[in-house]
Amino acid sequence: MKLKKLLNKNIMVASLTTAVLLSAVAPGAVSYGAAGAANTPLQFQIGSKKATDYRGEYTLAVAPYILNGVTMVPVRALAEGLQASIHLDSATKQITLAKDGLTVTVTLNSDAVIGTYIKNVKLPAKVTAVKGTTFVPAKSVAQLLGAATLWNAKEKKITLQAGESAQSFPFNFDQGEDGWKGDFADLPVDYDPAIYELKYARELLPTAGNKTNYGLKLNGMNRSDDLFMYVTKKLEGLKPNTTYEASLSFKLYTDQSGGMMGVGGAPGEAVRIKAGFVSKEPARLQVDEGGHLYYKVNVDKGNQSTEGTDMKIVGNMVQPNSDLTGFQPVAMEYSAVLKTNEKGELYVIVGSDSGYEGLTTLYLDDMNVKLLPKK
């Protein structure tokens, strides 16, 4: 009981101290802007008060630490090291960081986060006050500001690199398909539409009470030991014949529990989700296999549990919480290095490669592509 009271007292003191820090700067709220400088990486080391950024090495008031596998760093040091502005609101205990058109707002003692292109997202750990210093999850907040992160497990160091010239292409489908297209492959050309039940559409996500949030729906019955359902989008206005570091993040909505039985494989584990970037438009072609015509996609995606040169496995159809029913979102990510074509175009493709001989229904939402010219 004494220990519990002591912990509660320490938490209260830390929260009050941070509130004082937030309110002492100026009445209401105040903003700070970091000076422009070279794009030098920001680096923290767990347990050390020494940090480095474009200003060189300096000393932190409190050392970074790891909380349940999440690297926590001082929010002000993160903002200034990435040359982002930081806005502190003492009334709401909210902290807003902004850089190159991207904003992130977090709240003390909360895992909630709002900002540019962010929807239905939570931080992996709560924003916390330690000895009067506010800490945030380093990787999550940095990436939402467009920065790349690198973790050195041996030295327990995290390096954050601001993306000065990265281009962002966000798609949430609430207003339309945004130029995305859907199609199906790995099935006979003379397939029977009545038994394959193929469908691509923009629809409301099937979550409780949802009336505004749309996604891209893919639906199909695997009747031929294989089925590939995919969506693709052309990205234009890039530099021709230029190598880019490309990254993609998105949410997959699935209602499949893990550990289930199914013909050909499990409905969750045997349906692999693949993603890729290519310089030519993905399309299905007619291919003769043993005297039978099949639709095949013109990119190397591999087959089911195997990867191809153009597409890699980023997950499967297993929902995060099998104790709950209904569709649940799963966050997925993919990155690659590739060159644009002579017109300055790239194509992104995401799909499900099914070994489960049954019906698969999925939704895709919050597609976010970032492209950075490789130096």
mmCIF file of C-alpha atoms in Angstrom:
data_model
loop_
_atom_site.group_PDB
_atom_site.id
_atom_site.type_symbol
_atom_site.label_atom_id
_atom_site.label_comp_id
_atom_site.label_asym_id
_atom_site.label_seq_id
_atom_site.Cartn_x
_atom_site.Cartn_y
_atom_site.Cartn_z
ATOM 1 C CA MET A 1 0.000 0.000 0.000
ATOM 2 C CA LYS A 2 2.840 2.370 0.852
ATOM 3 C CA LEU A 3 4.521 1.511 -2.450
ATOM 4 C CA LYS A 4 1.305 2.224 -4.377
ATOM 5 C CA LYS A 5 0.921 5.602 -2.634
ATOM 6 C CA LEU A 6 4.531 6.433 -3.372
ATOM 7 C CA LEU A 7 4.149 5.562 -7.052
ATOM 8 C CA ASN A 8 0.968 7.618 -7.324
ATOM 9 C CA LYS A 9 2.716 10.532 -5.639
ATOM 10 C CA ASN A 10 5.690 10.308 -8.024
ATOM 11 C CA ILE A 11 3.395 10.206 -11.047
ATOM 12 C CA MET A 12 1.467 13.214 -9.761
ATOM 13 C CA VAL A 13 4.655 15.166 -9.112
ATOM 14 C CA ALA A 14 6.007 14.370 -12.571
ATOM 15 C CA SER A 15 2.738 15.405 -14.228
ATOM 16 C CA LEU A 16 2.557 18.641 -12.257
ATOM 17 C CA THR A 17 6.175 19.417 -13.036
ATOM 18 C CA THR A 18 5.558 18.972 -16.749
ATOM 19 C CA ALA A 19 2.424 21.071 -16.588
ATOM 20 C CA VAL A 20 4.440 23.820 -14.926
ATOM 21 C CA LEU A 21 7.042 23.552 -17.680
ATOM 22 C CA LEU A 22 4.355 23.808 -20.338
ATOM 23 C CA SER A 23 2.670 26.799 -18.716
ATOM 24 C CA ALA A 24 5.789 28.647 -17.607
ATOM 25 C CA VAL A 25 6.894 29.439 -21.145
ATOM 26 C CA ALA A 26 4.059 31.885 -21.805
ATOM 27 C CA PRO A 27 0.363 32.301 -21.108
ATOM 28 C CA GLY A 28 -1.679 29.729 -23.065
ATOM 29 C CA ALA A 29 0.691 28.414 -25.703
ATOM 30 C CA VAL A 30 3.926 29.264 -27.410
ATOM 31 C CA SER A 31 5.802 28.001 -30.466
ATOM 32 C CA TYR A 32 9.475 27.384 -31.092
ATOM 33 C CA GLY A 33 11.147 26.985 -34.474
ATOM 34 C CA ALA A 34 14.442 25.219 -35.054
ATOM 35 C CA ALA A 35 16.988 27.023 -37.174
ATOM 36 C CA GLY A 36 17.741 25.634 -40.642
ATOM 37 C CA ALA A 37 20.937 23.644 -41.032
ATOM 38 C CA ALA A 38 22.367 20.680 -42.865
ATOM 39 C CA ASN A 39 20.364 17.449 -42.750
ATOM 40 C CA THR A 40 22.516 15.857 -40.038
ATOM 41 C CA PRO A 41 21.181 12.730 -38.287
ATOM 42 C CA LEU A 42 19.871 12.959 -34.732
ATOM 43 C CA GLN A 43 21.203 10.237 -32.413
ATOM 44 C CA PHE A 44 20.276 9.059 -28.926
ATOM 45 C CA GLN A 45 21.738 6.259 -26.802
ATOM 46 C CA ILE A 46 19.721 4.383 -24.205
ATOM 47 C CA GLY A 47 20.861 5.251 -20.674
ATOM 48 C CA SER A 48 23.116 8.101 -21.834
ATOM 49 C CA LYS A 49 22.505 11.827 -21.469
ATOM 50 C CA LYS A 50 24.706 12.521 -24.499
ATOM 51 C CA ALA A 51 22.917 13.211 -27.795
ATOM 52 C CA THR A 52 24.077 14.535 -31.167
ATOM 53 C CA ASP A 53 22.377 16.441 -33.979
ATOM 54 C CA TYR A 54 23.235 19.195 -36.476
ATOM 55 C CA ARG A 55 24.533 21.334 -33.565
ATOM 56 C CA GLY A 56 26.981 18.656 -32.423
ATOM 57 C CA GLU A 57 27.011 16.801 -29.102
ATOM 58 C CA TYR A 58 25.017 18.128 -26.162
ATOM 59 C CA THR A 59 23.709 16.933 -22.773
ATOM 60 C CA LEU A 60 20.123 15.940 -22.045
ATOM 61 C CA ALA A 61 18.464 16.553 -18.675
ATOM 62 C CA VAL A 62 17.232 12.936 -18.568
ATOM 63 C CA ALA A 63 18.571 9.923 -20.500
ATOM 64 C CA PRO A 64 16.430 8.033 -23.063
ATOM 65 C CA TYR A 65 15.078 4.674 -21.953
ATOM 66 C CA ILE A 66 13.179 1.628 -23.237
ATOM 67 C CA LEU A 67 9.602 0.988 -22.086
ATOM 68 C CA ASN A 68 8.125 -2.410 -23.024
ATOM 69 C CA GLY A 69 10.337 -2.555 -26.111
ATOM 70 C CA VAL A 70 9.617 1.056 -27.144
ATOM 71 C CA THR A 71 12.456 3.592 -27.268
ATOM 72 C CA MET A 72 11.432 6.766 -25.409
ATOM 73 C CA VAL A 73 13.247 10.078 -26.012
ATOM 74 C CA PRO A 74 12.752 13.703 -24.862
ATOM 75 C CA VAL A 75 10.210 15.365 -27.137
ATOM 76 C CA ARG A 76 11.980 18.730 -27.256
ATOM 77 C CA ALA A 77 15.313 17.165 -28.187
ATOM 78 C CA LEU A 78 13.578 15.118 -30.889
ATOM 79 C CA ALA A 79 11.843 18.181 -32.342
ATOM 80 C CA GLU A 80 14.897 20.421 -32.322
ATOM 81 C CA GLY A 81 17.179 17.665 -33.622
ATOM 82 C CA LEU A 82 14.873 17.107 -36.602
ATOM 83 C CA GLN A 83 14.539 20.880 -37.046
ATOM 84 C CA ALA A 84 10.797 20.716 -36.459
ATOM 85 C CA SER A 85 8.767 23.383 -34.685
ATOM 86 C CA ILE A 86 7.281 22.499 -31.303
ATOM 87 C CA HIS A 87 4.113 24.037 -29.886
ATOM 88 C CA LEU A 88 3.297 23.514 -26.204
ATOM 89 C CA ASP A 89 -0.241 24.086 -24.880
ATOM 90 C CA SER A 90 -0.317 24.203 -21.089
ATOM 91 C CA ALA A 91 -4.123 24.210 -20.890
ATOM 92 C CA THR A 92 -4.637 20.934 -22.807
ATOM 93 C CA LYS A 93 -1.194 19.406 -22.102
ATOM 94 C CA GLN A 94 -0.906 18.866 -25.833
ATOM 95 C CA ILE A 95 2.366 19.060 -27.755
ATOM 96 C CA THR A 96 2.342 19.680 -31.511
ATOM 97 C CA LEU A 97 5.375 19.111 -33.731
ATOM 98 C CA ALA A 98 5.468 20.294 -37.339
ATOM 99 C CA LYS A 99 7.938 19.885 -40.196
ATOM 100 C CA ASP A 100 7.626 20.299 -43.969
ATOM 101 C CA GLY A 101 3.830 20.327 -43.939
ATOM 102 C CA LEU A 102 3.492 17.369 -41.556
ATOM 103 C CA THR A 103 2.048 17.824 -38.065
ATOM 104 C CA VAL A 104 1.864 15.481 -35.072
ATOM 105 C CA THR A 105 -0.024 16.258 -31.865
ATOM 106 C CA VAL A 106 0.401 14.152 -28.721
ATOM 107 C CA THR A 107 -0.944 14.524 -25.189
ATOM 108 C CA LEU A 108 0.768 13.983 -21.845
ATOM 109 C CA ASN A 109 -0.199 10.660 -20.178
ATOM 110 C CA SER A 110 -1.970 9.483 -23.346
ATOM 111 C CA ASP A 111 -1.217 7.252 -26.335
ATOM 112 C CA ALA A 112 -3.526 9.272 -28.590
ATOM 113 C CA VAL A 113 -2.016 10.990 -31.620
ATOM 114 C CA ILE A 114 -3.515 13.228 -34.308
ATOM 115 C CA GLY A 115 -2.035 15.044 -37.258
ATOM 116 C CA THR A 116 -1.498 15.080 -40.998
ATOM 117 C CA TYR A 117 -2.742 11.896 -42.710
ATOM 118 C CA ILE A 118 -3.232 10.218 -39.303
ATOM 119 C CA LYS A 119 -6.509 8.427 -38.641
ATOM 120 C CA ASN A 120 -7.422 5.853 -35.979
ATOM 121 C CA VAL A 121 -3.783 5.484 -34.858
ATOM 122 C CA LYS A 122 -2.386 5.092 -31.355
ATOM 123 C CA LEU A 123 1.185 5.403 -30.126
ATOM 124 C CA PRO A 124 2.871 2.186 -28.917
ATOM 125 C CA ALA A 125 3.400 3.832 -25.523
ATOM 126 C CA LYS A 126 1.933 6.793 -23.634
ATOM 127 C CA VAL A 127 3.605 10.185 -23.598
ATOM 128 C CA THR A 128 5.243 10.291 -20.184
ATOM 129 C CA ALA A 129 6.854 12.800 -17.844
ATOM 130 C CA VAL A 130 10.112 11.759 -16.169
ATOM 131 C CA LYS A 131 11.786 14.194 -13.764
ATOM 132 C CA GLY A 132 10.137 17.136 -15.480
ATOM 133 C CA THR A 133 11.040 16.005 -19.027
ATOM 134 C CA THR A 134 8.376 14.834 -21.457
ATOM 135 C CA PHE A 135 9.181 11.615 -23.349
ATOM 136 C CA VAL A 136 7.589 10.264 -26.532
ATOM 137 C CA PRO A 137 8.024 7.025 -28.560
ATOM 138 C CA ALA A 138 10.951 7.968 -30.812
ATOM 139 C CA LYS A 139 10.285 5.842 -33.889
ATOM 140 C CA SER A 140 6.540 6.492 -34.153
ATOM 141 C CA VAL A 141 6.710 10.257 -33.737
ATOM 142 C CA ALA A 142 9.770 10.636 -35.973
ATOM 143 C CA GLN A 143 8.225 8.612 -38.794
ATOM 144 C CA LEU A 144 5.010 10.638 -38.628
ATOM 145 C CA LEU A 145 7.225 13.679 -39.269
ATOM 146 C CA GLY A 146 8.723 11.990 -42.336
ATOM 147 C CA ALA A 147 11.994 10.946 -40.701
ATOM 148 C CA ALA A 148 13.691 7.581 -41.163
ATOM 149 C CA THR A 149 14.834 5.616 -38.108
ATOM 150 C CA LEU A 150 17.660 3.145 -37.559
ATOM 151 C CA TRP A 151 18.124 1.048 -34.402
ATOM 152 C CA ASN A 152 21.555 -0.295 -33.402
ATOM 153 C CA ALA A 153 20.722 -3.089 -30.950
ATOM 154 C CA LYS A 154 24.356 -3.780 -30.031
ATOM 155 C CA GLU A 155 25.116 -0.197 -29.007
ATOM 156 C CA LYS A 156 21.505 0.599 -28.023
ATOM 157 C CA LYS A 157 21.488 3.673 -30.237
ATOM 158 C CA ILE A 158 18.655 5.095 -32.320
ATOM 159 C CA THR A 159 19.404 7.338 -35.292
ATOM 160 C CA LEU A 160 16.735 9.614 -36.773
ATOM 161 C CA GLN A 161 17.218 11.068 -40.241
ATOM 162 C CA ALA A 162 14.904 13.848 -41.427
ATOM 163 C CA GLY A 163 13.615 13.416 -44.972
ATOM 164 C CA GLU A 164 14.192 16.857 -46.443
ATOM 165 C CA SER A 165 13.086 16.124 -49.997
ATOM 166 C CA ALA A 166 10.744 13.193 -49.495
ATOM 167 C CA GLN A 167 7.504 13.289 -51.461
ATOM 168 C CA SER A 168 4.389 11.975 -49.742
ATOM 169 C CA PHE A 169 1.349 10.491 -51.496
ATOM 170 C CA PRO A 170 -1.481 9.850 -48.979
ATOM 171 C CA PHE A 171 -4.724 8.078 -49.914
ATOM 172 C CA ASN A 172 -7.654 7.510 -47.523
ATOM 173 C CA PHE A 173 -10.437 6.874 -50.111
ATOM 174 C CA ASP A 174 -13.022 8.900 -48.199
ATOM 175 C CA GLN A 175 -13.690 11.078 -51.253
ATOM 176 C CA GLY A 176 -13.041 8.549 -54.021
ATOM 177 C CA GLU A 177 -10.740 5.836 -55.346
ATOM 178 C CA ASP A 178 -7.945 8.397 -55.939
ATOM 179 C CA GLY A 179 -6.928 6.727 -59.193
ATOM 180 C CA TRP A 180 -6.467 3.232 -57.740
ATOM 181 C CA LYS A 181 -7.558 0.217 -59.793
ATOM 182 C CA GLY A 182 -8.360 -3.349 -58.789
ATOM 183 C CA ASP A 183 -8.066 -6.653 -60.667
ATOM 184 C CA PHE A 184 -7.707 -10.446 -60.306
ATOM 185 C CA ALA A 185 -5.224 -13.032 -61.610
ATOM 186 C CA ASP A 186 -4.139 -16.666 -61.174
ATOM 187 C CA LEU A 187 -7.465 -17.999 -62.431
ATOM 188 C CA PRO A 188 -8.707 -19.532 -65.721
ATOM 189 C CA VAL A 189 -9.619 -17.161 -68.535
ATOM 190 C CA ASP A 190 -12.924 -19.033 -68.923
ATOM 191 C CA TYR A 191 -13.761 -18.865 -65.192
ATOM 192 C CA ASP A 192 -17.395 -18.919 -64.067
ATOM 193 C CA PRO A 193 -18.218 -15.506 -62.485
ATOM 194 C CA ALA A 194 -21.033 -17.070 -60.481
ATOM 195 C CA ILE A 195 -18.707 -19.281 -58.431
ATOM 196 C CA TYR A 196 -15.649 -17.000 -58.208
ATOM 197 C CA GLU A 197 -17.585 -14.059 -56.692
ATOM 198 C CA LEU A 198 -14.939 -11.543 -57.731
ATOM 199 C CA LYS A 199 -15.519 -7.970 -56.625
ATOM 200 C CA TYR A 200 -13.467 -4.795 -56.440
ATOM 201 C CA ALA A 201 -15.153 -1.658 -55.045
ATOM 202 C CA ARG A 202 -14.792 1.386 -52.838
ATOM 203 C CA GLU A 203 -17.024 0.791 -49.822
ATOM 204 C CA LEU A 204 -17.574 1.832 -46.221
ATOM 205 C CA LEU A 205 -15.301 -0.107 -43.898
ATOM 206 C CA PRO A 206 -17.391 -2.717 -42.046
ATOM 207 C CA THR A 207 -16.592 -1.492 -38.539
ATOM 208 C CA ALA A 208 -19.061 -0.676 -35.759
ATOM 209 C CA GLY A 209 -20.860 2.631 -36.226
ATOM 210 C CA ASN A 210 -18.810 3.653 -39.262
ATOM 211 C CA LYS A 211 -20.617 6.022 -41.622
ATOM 212 C CA THR A 212 -17.742 8.036 -43.128
ATOM 213 C CA ASN A 213 -14.577 5.913 -43.396
ATOM 214 C CA TYR A 214 -14.142 4.251 -46.807
ATOM 215 C CA GLY A 215 -11.651 1.691 -48.095
ATOM 216 C CA LEU A 216 -10.943 -0.430 -51.155
ATOM 217 C CA LYS A 217 -12.638 -3.839 -51.043
ATOM 218 C CA LEU A 218 -11.352 -7.029 -52.686
ATOM 219 C CA ASN A 219 -13.499 -10.153 -52.624
ATOM 220 C CA GLY A 220 -12.956 -13.512 -54.310
ATOM 221 C CA MET A 221 -13.473 -17.268 -54.064
ATOM 222 C CA ASN A 222 -10.378 -19.376 -54.754
ATOM 223 C CA ARG A 223 -11.667 -22.153 -57.029
ATOM 224 C CA SER A 224 -8.433 -22.993 -58.865
ATOM 225 C CA ASP A 225 -5.914 -23.696 -56.041
ATOM 226 C CA ASP A 226 -4.707 -20.097 -56.385
ATOM 227 C CA LEU A 227 -6.099 -16.573 -56.546
ATOM 228 C CA PHE A 228 -4.328 -13.202 -56.653
ATOM 229 C CA MET A 229 -6.423 -10.099 -55.894
ATOM 230 C CA TYR A 230 -4.686 -6.737 -56.165
ATOM 231 C CA VAL A 231 -4.947 -2.951 -56.344
ATOM 232 C CA THR A 232 -2.498 -0.665 -58.102
ATOM 233 C CA LYS A 233 -1.838 3.050 -58.526
ATOM 234 C CA LYS A 234 0.391 5.101 -60.854
ATOM 235 C CA LEU A 235 2.544 7.808 -59.242
ATOM 236 C CA GLU A 236 3.464 10.605 -61.649
ATOM 237 C CA GLY A 237 5.515 13.800 -61.700
ATOM 238 C CA LEU A 238 8.750 12.182 -60.516
ATOM 239 C CA LYS A 239 12.217 12.584 -61.959
ATOM 240 C CA PRO A 240 12.690 10.345 -65.034
ATOM 241 C CA ASN A 241 15.155 7.431 -64.780
ATOM 242 C CA THR A 242 15.896 8.311 -61.150
ATOM 243 C CA THR A 243 16.514 5.911 -58.266
ATOM 244 C CA TYR A 244 14.189 6.419 -55.307
ATOM 245 C CA GLU A 245 13.963 5.013 -51.810
ATOM 246 C CA ALA A 246 10.278 4.113 -51.638
ATOM 247 C CA SER A 247 8.186 3.237 -48.598
ATOM 248 C CA LEU A 248 4.563 2.222 -48.265
ATOM 249 C CA SER A 249 2.332 1.947 -45.207
ATOM 250 C CA PHE A 250 -1.295 0.886 -45.172
ATOM 251 C CA LYS A 251 -4.033 -0.786 -43.146
ATOM 252 C CA LEU A 252 -5.500 -4.153 -44.025
ATOM 253 C CA TYR A 253 -8.942 -4.911 -42.571
ATOM 254 C CA THR A 254 -9.549 -8.630 -42.037
ATOM 255 C CA ASP A 255 -12.056 -10.810 -40.170
ATOM 256 C CA GLN A 256 -10.020 -14.033 -40.201
ATOM 257 C CA SER A 257 -8.919 -15.639 -36.933
ATOM 258 C CA GLY A 258 -5.580 -17.375 -36.608
ATOM 259 C CA GLY A 259 -5.172 -21.147 -36.265
ATOM 260 C CA MET A 260 -8.244 -22.070 -38.315
ATOM 261 C CA MET A 261 -8.512 -25.044 -40.692
ATOM 262 C CA GLY A 262 -9.243 -24.700 -44.392
ATOM 263 C CA VAL A 263 -9.000 -26.503 -47.727
ATOM 264 C CA GLY A 264 -5.541 -25.906 -49.189
ATOM 265 C CA GLY A 265 -4.508 -23.933 -46.107
ATOM 266 C CA ALA A 266 -5.797 -21.735 -43.306
ATOM 267 C CA PRO A 267 -8.036 -18.760 -44.267
ATOM 268 C CA GLY A 268 -5.741 -16.453 -42.288
ATOM 269 C CA GLU A 269 -2.175 -17.766 -42.529
ATOM 270 C CA ALA A 270 -2.407 -19.193 -46.076
ATOM 271 C CA VAL A 271 -3.489 -15.874 -47.613
ATOM 272 C CA ARG A 272 -0.305 -13.813 -47.900
ATOM 273 C CA ILE A 273 -0.404 -10.050 -48.322
ATOM 274 C CA LYS A 274 2.220 -8.776 -50.745
ATOM 275 C CA ALA A 275 3.369 -5.297 -51.751
ATOM 276 C CA GLY A 276 5.755 -3.845 -54.293
ATOM 277 C CA PHE A 277 6.858 -0.957 -56.485
ATOM 278 C CA VAL A 278 7.449 -1.375 -60.239
ATOM 279 C CA SER A 279 8.255 0.941 -63.153
ATOM 280 C CA LYS A 280 5.664 -0.602 -65.500
ATOM 281 C CA GLU A 281 1.910 -0.734 -65.116
ATOM 282 C CA PRO A 282 0.727 -3.955 -63.435
ATOM 283 C CA ALA A 283 -1.786 -5.746 -65.640
ATOM 284 C CA ARG A 284 -3.092 -9.260 -66.135
ATOM 285 C CA LEU A 285 -2.168 -11.213 -69.246
ATOM 286 C CA GLN A 286 -3.406 -14.439 -70.806
ATOM 287 C CA VAL A 287 -0.851 -17.231 -70.419
ATOM 288 C CA ASP A 288 -1.047 -20.754 -71.863
ATOM 289 C CA GLU A 289 -0.306 -23.387 -69.225
ATOM 290 C CA GLY A 290 -0.559 -26.954 -70.517
ATOM 291 C CA GLY A 291 -3.131 -26.064 -73.135
ATOM 292 C CA HIS A 292 -5.269 -24.010 -70.727
ATOM 293 C CA LEU A 293 -5.410 -20.219 -70.690
ATOM 294 C CA TYR A 294 -4.917 -18.474 -67.329
ATOM 295 C CA TYR A 295 -4.820 -14.852 -66.259
ATOM 296 C CA LYS A 296 -1.393 -13.973 -64.829
ATOM 297 C CA VAL A 297 -0.136 -10.608 -63.597
ATOM 298 C CA ASN A 298 2.847 -9.161 -65.498
ATOM 299 C CA VAL A 299 4.995 -8.542 -62.383
ATOM 300 C CA ASP A 300 7.100 -11.059 -60.478
ATOM 301 C CA LYS A 301 5.097 -11.541 -57.289
ATOM 302 C CA GLY A 302 6.239 -15.078 -56.526
ATOM 303 C CA ASN A 303 3.487 -17.566 -55.682
ATOM 304 C CA GLN A 304 1.588 -17.791 -52.400
ATOM 305 C CA SER A 305 4.237 -18.415 -49.691
ATOM 306 C CA THR A 306 7.146 -17.460 -51.990
ATOM 307 C CA GLU A 307 8.204 -13.904 -52.854
ATOM 308 C CA GLY A 308 9.129 -12.471 -56.241
ATOM 309 C CA THR A 309 11.603 -9.832 -57.322
ATOM 310 C CA ASP A 310 8.818 -7.215 -57.596
ATOM 311 C CA MET A 311 6.624 -8.047 -54.612
ATOM 312 C CA LYS A 312 7.405 -9.139 -51.050
ATOM 313 C CA ILE A 313 5.290 -10.663 -48.279
ATOM 314 C CA VAL A 314 4.308 -8.046 -45.668
ATOM 315 C CA GLY A 315 1.812 -10.096 -43.659
ATOM 316 C CA ASN A 316 -1.229 -12.343 -43.876
ATOM 317 C CA MET A 317 -4.980 -12.264 -43.214
ATOM 318 C CA VAL A 318 -4.844 -13.081 -39.491
ATOM 319 C CA GLN A 319 -6.627 -10.440 -37.402
ATOM 320 C CA PRO A 320 -4.724 -9.019 -34.381
ATOM 321 C CA ASN A 321 -7.292 -10.146 -31.789
ATOM 322 C CA SER A 322 -8.920 -13.499 -32.506
ATOM 323 C CA ASP A 323 -11.112 -13.168 -29.405
ATOM 324 C CA LEU A 324 -13.123 -10.465 -31.168
ATOM 325 C CA THR A 325 -15.401 -10.905 -34.164
ATOM 326 C CA GLY A 326 -15.675 -8.678 -37.204
ATOM 327 C CA PHE A 327 -13.139 -6.797 -39.290
ATOM 328 C CA GLN A 328 -10.034 -5.448 -37.564
ATOM 329 C CA PRO A 329 -7.222 -3.256 -38.965
ATOM 330 C CA VAL A 330 -3.671 -4.546 -39.293
ATOM 331 C CA ALA A 331 -0.880 -2.019 -39.968
ATOM 332 C CA MET A 332 1.561 -3.113 -42.674
ATOM 333 C CA GLU A 333 4.706 -1.586 -44.171
ATOM 334 C CA TYR A 334 6.984 -2.144 -47.166
ATOM 335 C CA SER A 335 10.081 -0.415 -48.542
ATOM 336 C CA ALA A 336 12.264 -0.808 -51.628
ATOM 337 C CA VAL A 337 14.801 0.977 -53.818
ATOM 338 C CA LEU A 338 14.000 1.276 -57.524
ATOM 339 C CA LYS A 339 14.218 3.514 -60.581
ATOM 340 C CA THR A 340 11.439 5.465 -62.300
ATOM 341 C CA ASN A 341 10.754 4.941 -65.989
ATOM 342 C CA GLU A 342 11.578 7.440 -68.720
ATOM 343 C CA LYS A 343 8.298 9.295 -68.037
ATOM 344 C CA GLY A 344 9.027 9.771 -64.332
ATOM 345 C CA GLU A 345 6.453 7.180 -63.247
ATOM 346 C CA LEU A 346 6.249 4.482 -60.600
ATOM 347 C CA TYR A 347 3.474 2.023 -59.827
ATOM 348 C CA VAL A 348 2.582 0.706 -56.392
ATOM 349 C CA ILE A 349 0.821 -2.649 -56.102
ATOM 350 C CA VAL A 350 -0.723 -4.416 -53.075
ATOM 351 C CA GLY A 351 -2.508 -7.744 -53.172
ATOM 352 C CA SER A 352 -3.450 -11.043 -51.538
ATOM 353 C CA ASP A 353 -1.908 -14.283 -52.836
ATOM 354 C CA SER A 354 -4.203 -17.087 -51.666
ATOM 355 C CA GLY A 355 -3.529 -20.758 -51.046
ATOM 356 C CA TYR A 356 -6.794 -21.053 -49.111
ATOM 357 C CA GLU A 357 -9.485 -22.565 -51.340
ATOM 358 C CA GLY A 358 -12.365 -20.501 -50.056
ATOM 359 C CA LEU A 359 -13.769 -16.967 -49.920
ATOM 360 C CA THR A 360 -11.454 -14.104 -48.958
ATOM 361 C CA THR A 361 -12.719 -10.584 -48.275
ATOM 362 C CA LEU A 362 -10.386 -7.721 -47.352
ATOM 363 C CA TYR A 363 -10.350 -3.934 -47.215
ATOM 364 C CA LEU A 364 -7.405 -1.569 -47.715
ATOM 365 C CA ASP A 365 -7.221 1.939 -46.265
ATOM 366 C CA ASP A 366 -4.812 4.752 -45.355
ATOM 367 C CA MET A 367 -2.286 4.057 -48.102
ATOM 368 C CA ASN A 368 0.716 6.346 -47.660
ATOM 369 C CA VAL A 369 3.623 6.305 -50.103
ATOM 370 C CA LYS A 370 6.842 8.222 -49.502
ATOM 371 C CA LEU A 371 9.568 8.658 -52.100
ATOM 372 C CA LEU A 372 13.066 10.028 -51.520
ATOM 373 C CA PRO A 373 15.625 10.396 -54.346
ATOM 374 C CA LYS A 374 18.601 8.199 -53.491
ATOM 375 C CA LYS A 375 21.834 10.149 -53.174
#
